[in-house]
């Protein structure tokens, strides 16, 4: 054991010196490899940066070349030609098939008179003071050596929503479910084309009408109706609390005139019925007289009935003929 120890130590010293020589030999090679790695990282980063710039430009071009545009009344819109302008020999814009602008000037089309401007550099068309009637399809046709693809842009002009929606409805207690059935209606006072949605907590529903089951533990619950179109929106809210003692909440407007009219009609009918009954039962003697005369029409003995009224009673007296009078005497 002791014999081999110096040998092993000597071998370790020799191996260490060899490693140092190798490191000195391969040091320039390792430096070159590091430089190559740095260059790779640099070129990779540059390529990614260039790709990002190109992607941004593409996105910008896509954004500027939207084929469906939503604007509100009174806005200004710029319609992009979406094609390179170099070498263009002919270019024109049309609206619903009618030419409204060409490469050299705008056409005095009645609908857009004084509201069009054509950019001679990129051939973009600007339309000012938009109206609802301006909604429609615009098309751009250009030529370099031959005619290029037609660019179509659909413009939709909308009215702005300026008033909150109206909320009406009711809440009815449902005994068999121990909950309230909430019925709400959302409406607008104009002819604006809008869409509706309801927000209850984190829940969203679509449509102008809402039916919702509300439970007592829910407490005060806020219902929000939002009316919207592509250019504007407005909201209105109401709070409903489910309570078994309250049969209706969020009550809508009541037509008081209709209610009063129904009550008056009912009172009039009752008055007429009472008046007829009073007339029929006021003098029952008259009814008896008519019945007696009908029953004795075929009798040979002529009888005359007269009715004398004394207070609330009636006295009937029979007047007989001469023969009956003598017999009676």
Short mmCIF file of C-alpha atoms in Angstrom, two decimals:
data_model
loop_
_atom_site.label_atom_id
_atom_site.label_comp_id
_atom_site.label_asym_id
_atom_site.label_seq_id
_atom_site.Cartn_x
_atom_site.Cartn_y
_atom_site.Cartn_z
CA UNK A 1 0.00 0.00 0.00
CA UNK A 2 2.76 2.38 0.94
CA UNK A 3 4.71 1.22 -2.09
CA UNK A 4 2.11 2.33 -4.61
CA UNK A 5 1.31 5.70 -3.00
CA UNK A 6 4.31 7.64 -4.42
CA UNK A 7 3.58 6.22 -7.86
CA UNK A 8 0.03 7.36 -7.74
CA UNK A 9 1.06 10.83 -6.55
CA UNK A 10 3.59 11.12 -9.34
CA UNK A 11 0.99 10.10 -11.91
CA UNK A 12 -1.41 12.75 -10.63
CA UNK A 13 1.24 15.47 -10.98
CA UNK A 14 2.01 14.42 -14.55
CA UNK A 15 -1.72 14.38 -15.46
CA UNK A 16 -2.21 17.89 -14.03
CA UNK A 17 0.60 19.29 -16.13
CA UNK A 18 -0.86 17.65 -19.25
CA UNK A 19 -4.30 19.25 -18.58
CA UNK A 20 -2.69 22.68 -18.29
CA UNK A 21 -0.99 22.24 -21.64
CA UNK A 22 -4.27 21.16 -23.22
CA UNK A 23 -6.05 24.22 -21.83
CA UNK A 24 -3.38 26.49 -23.21
CA UNK A 25 -3.66 24.73 -26.57
CA UNK A 26 -7.48 24.91 -26.85
CA UNK A 27 -7.98 28.40 -25.38
CA UNK A 28 -8.15 30.17 -28.79
CA UNK A 29 -10.62 27.55 -29.99
CA UNK A 30 -12.94 28.12 -27.02
CA UNK A 31 -12.80 31.89 -27.56
CA UNK A 32 -13.79 31.40 -31.18
CA UNK A 33 -16.71 29.20 -30.13
CA UNK A 34 -17.90 31.88 -27.69
CA UNK A 35 -17.76 34.49 -30.42
CA UNK A 36 -19.80 32.24 -32.71
CA UNK A 37 -22.39 31.80 -29.96
CA UNK A 38 -22.62 35.55 -29.45
CA UNK A 39 -23.03 36.10 -33.18
CA UNK A 40 -25.78 33.50 -33.33
CA UNK A 41 -27.65 35.22 -30.50
CA UNK A 42 -27.21 38.58 -32.20
CA UNK A 43 -28.52 37.40 -35.56
CA UNK A 44 -31.41 35.52 -33.92
CA UNK A 45 -32.44 38.61 -31.97
CA UNK A 46 -32.14 40.77 -35.10
CA UNK A 47 -34.28 38.34 -37.08
CA UNK A 48 -36.97 38.32 -34.39
CA UNK A 49 -36.95 42.11 -34.24
CA UNK A 50 -37.26 42.35 -38.02
CA UNK A 51 -40.11 39.85 -37.99
CA UNK A 52 -41.90 41.88 -35.32
CA UNK A 53 -41.54 45.06 -37.38
CA UNK A 54 -42.88 43.32 -40.49
CA UNK A 55 -45.78 41.85 -38.52
CA UNK A 56 -46.61 45.29 -37.16
CA UNK A 57 -46.60 46.72 -40.68
CA UNK A 58 -48.87 43.93 -41.89
CA UNK A 59 -51.26 44.53 -39.00
CA UNK A 60 -51.24 48.25 -39.74
CA UNK A 61 -52.02 47.56 -43.40
CA UNK A 62 -54.83 45.19 -42.43
CA UNK A 63 -56.25 47.78 -40.05
CA UNK A 64 -56.09 50.53 -42.67
CA UNK A 65 -57.73 48.22 -45.20
CA UNK A 66 -60.80 47.28 -43.24
CA UNK A 67 -63.58 46.21 -45.56
CA UNK A 68 -66.44 46.97 -43.16
CA UNK A 69 -66.51 50.33 -41.37
CA UNK A 70 -68.96 51.52 -38.71
CA UNK A 71 -69.36 55.27 -38.19
CA UNK A 72 -71.88 57.56 -36.54
CA UNK A 73 -73.87 60.38 -38.10
CA UNK A 74 -71.71 63.49 -38.56
CA UNK A 75 -68.37 61.64 -38.53
CA UNK A 76 -65.64 61.79 -41.16
CA UNK A 77 -64.34 58.57 -42.70
CA UNK A 78 -61.29 57.84 -44.85
CA UNK A 79 -61.69 54.92 -47.26
CA UNK A 80 -58.34 53.29 -48.03
CA UNK A 81 -57.45 52.19 -51.56
CA UNK A 82 -55.47 49.30 -49.96
CA UNK A 83 -53.12 49.05 -52.96
CA UNK A 84 -49.71 50.56 -53.83
CA UNK A 85 -50.03 53.86 -55.65
CA UNK A 86 -46.82 53.60 -57.71
CA UNK A 87 -47.36 53.58 -61.45
CA UNK A 88 -51.13 53.96 -61.30
CA UNK A 89 -52.44 55.25 -64.62
CA UNK A 90 -56.17 55.19 -63.83
CA UNK A 91 -58.17 55.07 -60.62
CA UNK A 92 -61.76 55.68 -59.61
CA UNK A 93 -64.10 55.31 -56.64
CA UNK A 94 -67.71 54.21 -57.06
CA UNK A 95 -70.69 54.16 -54.70
CA UNK A 96 -73.37 51.54 -55.37
CA UNK A 97 -72.16 51.32 -58.98
CA UNK A 98 -72.02 55.09 -59.68
CA UNK A 99 -68.65 56.85 -60.09
CA UNK A 100 -68.09 59.53 -57.43
CA UNK A 101 -64.34 60.25 -57.86
CA UNK A 102 -61.54 59.47 -60.31
CA UNK A 103 -57.78 59.99 -60.50
CA UNK A 104 -57.98 63.62 -61.50
CA UNK A 105 -61.04 64.97 -59.64
CA UNK A 106 -64.20 64.22 -57.70
CA UNK A 107 -67.48 63.93 -59.53
CA UNK A 108 -70.32 66.26 -58.53
CA UNK A 109 -72.59 63.44 -57.43
CA UNK A 110 -75.68 64.91 -55.78
CA UNK A 111 -75.62 62.81 -52.63
CA UNK A 112 -71.98 63.59 -51.76
CA UNK A 113 -71.70 67.07 -53.25
CA UNK A 114 -69.09 69.10 -51.38
CA UNK A 115 -68.26 66.26 -48.95
CA UNK A 116 -65.68 64.22 -50.90
CA UNK A 117 -61.89 64.57 -51.06
CA UNK A 118 -59.55 62.30 -53.04
CA UNK A 119 -55.92 62.02 -51.96
CA UNK A 120 -53.83 62.17 -55.17
CA UNK A 121 -50.88 60.39 -53.52
CA UNK A 122 -52.46 57.18 -52.20
CA UNK A 123 -55.95 57.58 -53.71
CA UNK A 124 -57.70 57.31 -50.35
CA UNK A 125 -61.19 58.83 -50.38
CA UNK A 126 -62.44 61.01 -47.50
CA UNK A 127 -66.16 61.51 -46.89
CA UNK A 128 -67.22 64.24 -44.43
CA UNK A 129 -70.44 64.86 -42.48
CA UNK A 130 -71.79 61.35 -42.84
CA UNK A 131 -75.54 60.71 -42.97
CA UNK A 132 -77.58 57.53 -42.61
CA UNK A 133 -78.11 57.56 -46.38
CA UNK A 134 -74.34 57.24 -46.94
CA UNK A 135 -74.43 53.63 -45.77
CA UNK A 136 -73.59 51.31 -48.64
CA UNK A 137 -70.79 49.75 -50.66
CA UNK A 138 -67.85 51.76 -52.01
CA UNK A 139 -65.49 50.21 -54.56
CA UNK A 140 -62.04 51.26 -55.82
CA UNK A 141 -60.74 50.25 -59.25
CA UNK A 142 -57.23 51.10 -60.49
CA UNK A 143 -54.87 50.27 -63.35
CA UNK A 144 -51.09 50.09 -63.62
CA UNK A 145 -50.59 48.22 -66.87
CA UNK A 146 -53.71 46.18 -66.52
CA UNK A 147 -56.69 46.54 -64.23
CA UNK A 148 -56.01 45.42 -60.68
CA UNK A 149 -58.35 43.68 -58.28
CA UNK A 150 -61.34 45.72 -57.15
CA UNK A 151 -61.24 46.87 -53.52
CA UNK A 152 -64.68 46.94 -51.85
CA UNK A 153 -65.49 48.75 -48.61
CA UNK A 154 -68.86 48.54 -46.86
CA UNK A 155 -69.77 51.63 -44.84
CA UNK A 156 -72.45 51.49 -42.14
CA UNK A 157 -73.56 54.78 -40.58
CA UNK A 158 -75.47 54.65 -37.28
CA UNK A 159 -77.34 57.08 -35.08
CA UNK A 160 -75.76 57.75 -31.70
CA UNK A 161 -77.69 56.61 -28.63
CA UNK A 162 -78.28 59.70 -26.49
CA UNK A 163 -80.99 58.61 -24.02
CA UNK A 164 -81.15 55.91 -21.40
CA UNK A 165 -83.54 53.00 -22.00
CA UNK A 166 -86.88 52.73 -20.18
CA UNK A 167 -87.31 49.93 -17.65
CA UNK A 168 -90.72 48.52 -16.70
CA UNK A 169 -91.83 45.28 -15.14
CA UNK A 170 -93.04 43.49 -12.04
CA UNK A 171 -92.02 40.96 -9.42
CA UNK A 172 -94.45 38.27 -8.24
CA UNK A 173 -94.02 35.99 -5.23
CA UNK A 174 -94.14 32.29 -6.11
CA UNK A 175 -95.31 30.30 -3.08
CA UNK A 176 -94.46 26.84 -4.41
CA UNK A 177 -90.80 27.82 -5.04
CA UNK A 178 -90.36 30.40 -2.27
CA UNK A 179 -88.95 32.82 -4.83
CA UNK A 180 -89.92 35.82 -6.91
CA UNK A 181 -90.57 35.75 -10.64
CA UNK A 182 -89.08 38.99 -11.99
CA UNK A 183 -90.29 40.15 -15.41
CA UNK A 184 -88.55 43.22 -16.86
CA UNK A 185 -88.91 45.06 -20.17
CA UNK A 186 -86.27 47.35 -21.70
CA UNK A 187 -87.30 49.78 -24.45
CA UNK A 188 -86.26 52.96 -26.28
CA UNK A 189 -88.31 55.98 -27.31
CA UNK A 190 -86.86 56.26 -30.81
CA UNK A 191 -86.49 54.32 -34.03
CA UNK A 192 -82.76 53.70 -33.51
CA UNK A 193 -81.69 50.17 -34.37
CA UNK A 194 -80.15 48.83 -31.15
CA UNK A 195 -79.30 45.55 -29.45
CA UNK A 196 -80.10 44.69 -25.84
CA UNK A 197 -78.39 42.85 -23.03
CA UNK A 198 -79.09 42.40 -19.33
CA UNK A 199 -76.51 42.19 -16.56
CA UNK A 200 -77.42 40.55 -13.24
CA UNK A 201 -74.33 40.11 -11.11
CA UNK A 202 -71.88 38.21 -13.31
CA UNK A 203 -74.61 36.86 -15.57
CA UNK A 204 -75.33 38.42 -18.97
CA UNK A 205 -78.41 37.75 -21.08
CA UNK A 206 -79.49 39.11 -24.45
CA UNK A 207 -82.82 40.52 -25.61
CA UNK A 208 -85.20 43.33 -24.57
CA UNK A 209 -87.14 41.12 -22.10
CA UNK A 210 -85.83 39.38 -19.01
CA UNK A 211 -87.40 36.66 -16.87
CA UNK A 212 -85.42 35.94 -13.72
CA UNK A 213 -85.96 33.82 -10.61
CA UNK A 214 -84.96 35.84 -7.55
CA UNK A 215 -84.74 34.32 -4.07
CA UNK A 216 -85.13 35.99 -0.69
CA UNK A 217 -81.48 35.42 0.40
CA UNK A 218 -80.31 37.31 -2.70
CA UNK A 219 -81.36 40.59 -1.04
CA UNK A 220 -81.30 43.79 -3.11
CA UNK A 221 -80.42 42.72 -6.65
CA UNK A 222 -79.49 45.19 -9.38
CA UNK A 223 -80.71 44.59 -12.92
CA UNK A 224 -78.95 46.60 -15.64
CA UNK A 225 -80.18 46.91 -19.23
CA UNK A 226 -77.69 48.11 -21.85
CA UNK A 227 -78.74 49.22 -25.31
CA UNK A 228 -75.96 49.47 -27.86
CA UNK A 229 -74.97 49.67 -31.49
CA UNK A 230 -71.50 49.62 -33.07
CA UNK A 231 -70.85 53.31 -32.26
CA UNK A 232 -72.50 53.99 -28.86
CA UNK A 233 -74.27 52.54 -25.84
CA UNK A 234 -76.39 53.59 -22.83
CA UNK A 235 -77.50 51.76 -19.67
CA UNK A 236 -80.22 51.95 -17.03
CA UNK A 237 -80.57 50.01 -13.77
CA UNK A 238 -83.26 49.06 -11.27
CA UNK A 239 -83.02 47.27 -7.93
CA UNK A 240 -85.43 44.49 -6.97
CA UNK A 241 -85.75 42.75 -3.60
CA UNK A 242 -87.62 39.47 -3.25
CA UNK A 243 -90.07 39.59 -0.34
CA UNK A 244 -93.14 37.45 0.30
CA UNK A 245 -94.98 40.51 1.68
CA UNK A 246 -94.48 42.51 -1.50
CA UNK A 247 -96.39 41.13 -4.45
CA UNK A 248 -95.13 43.59 -7.01
CA UNK A 249 -91.98 45.62 -7.40
CA UNK A 250 -90.58 47.73 -10.19
CA UNK A 251 -94.15 48.42 -11.27
CA UNK A 252 -94.59 50.00 -14.64
CA UNK A 253 -96.82 53.01 -15.39
CA UNK A 254 -100.57 52.50 -14.80
CA UNK A 255 -103.25 53.95 -17.10
CA UNK A 256 -105.35 55.82 -14.52
CA UNK A 257 -107.89 56.95 -17.11
CA UNK A 258 -108.67 53.37 -18.13
CA UNK A 259 -109.15 52.32 -14.51
CA UNK A 260 -111.54 55.22 -13.81
CA UNK A 261 -113.52 54.42 -16.96
CA UNK A 262 -113.97 50.78 -15.95
CA UNK A 263 -115.15 51.79 -12.47
CA UNK A 264 -117.70 54.24 -13.90
CA UNK A 265 -119.10 51.62 -16.28
CA UNK A 266 -119.53 49.15 -13.42
CA UNK A 267 -121.32 51.77 -11.28
CA UNK A 268 -123.63 52.67 -14.17
CA UNK A 269 -124.62 49.03 -14.72
CA UNK A 270 -125.33 48.56 -11.01
CA UNK A 271 -127.49 51.73 -10.95
CA UNK A 272 -129.57 50.56 -13.91
CA UNK A 273 -130.16 47.15 -12.33
CA UNK A 274 -131.29 48.74 -9.06
CA UNK A 275 -133.62 51.12 -10.89
CA UNK A 276 -135.30 48.29 -12.81
CA UNK A 277 -135.75 46.25 -9.64
CA UNK A 278 -137.25 49.24 -7.88
CA UNK A 279 -139.77 49.80 -10.69
CA UNK A 280 -140.75 46.13 -10.76
CA UNK A 281 -141.38 45.74 -7.04
CA UNK A 282 -142.79 49.18 -6.25
CA UNK A 283 -146.48 48.31 -7.11
CA UNK A 284 -147.23 44.54 -7.18
CA UNK A 285 -151.00 45.23 -7.43
CA UNK A 286 -150.64 46.13 -11.07
CA UNK A 287 -149.16 42.72 -11.81
CA UNK A 288 -152.07 40.98 -10.04
CA UNK A 289 -154.66 43.03 -12.00
CA UNK A 290 -153.12 42.00 -15.33
CA UNK A 291 -153.12 38.33 -14.32
CA UNK A 292 -156.85 38.48 -13.18
CA UNK A 293 -158.03 40.14 -16.38
CA UNK A 294 -156.30 37.49 -18.49
CA UNK A 295 -157.87 34.62 -16.52
CA UNK A 296 -161.49 35.96 -16.69
CA UNK A 297 -161.72 37.00 -20.37
CA UNK A 298 -164.03 34.00 -21.31
CA UNK A 299 -166.44 34.30 -18.38
CA UNK A 300 -169.99 35.51 -19.18
CA UNK A 301 -170.21 37.44 -16.00
CA UNK A 302 -168.60 40.79 -16.45
CA UNK A 303 -166.50 41.87 -13.59
CA UNK A 304 -164.77 45.07 -13.03
CA UNK A 305 -161.79 45.25 -10.81
CA UNK A 306 -160.63 48.39 -9.32
CA UNK A 307 -157.66 48.87 -7.20
CA UNK A 308 -157.60 51.29 -4.40
CA UNK A 309 -154.37 51.99 -2.75
CA UNK A 310 -154.33 52.63 0.95
CA UNK A 311 -150.90 53.05 2.32
CA UNK A 312 -148.93 49.92 1.50
CA UNK A 313 -152.03 47.66 0.96
CA UNK A 314 -154.48 47.04 -1.93
CA UNK A 315 -158.31 46.61 -1.68
CA UNK A 316 -160.15 44.80 -4.48
CA UNK A 317 -163.85 45.48 -5.06
CA UNK A 318 -166.12 43.48 -7.39
CA UNK A 319 -168.94 45.27 -9.11
CA UNK A 320 -171.56 42.81 -10.36
CA UNK A 321 -174.26 43.27 -13.02
CA UNK A 322 -178.03 44.03 -12.35
CA UNK A 323 -179.02 40.36 -12.05
CA UNK A 324 -176.44 39.62 -9.48
CA UNK A 325 -177.38 42.78 -7.66
CA UNK A 326 -181.09 41.72 -7.39
CA UNK A 327 -180.16 38.23 -6.27
CA UNK A 328 -177.96 39.66 -3.70
CA UNK A 329 -180.80 41.87 -2.41
#
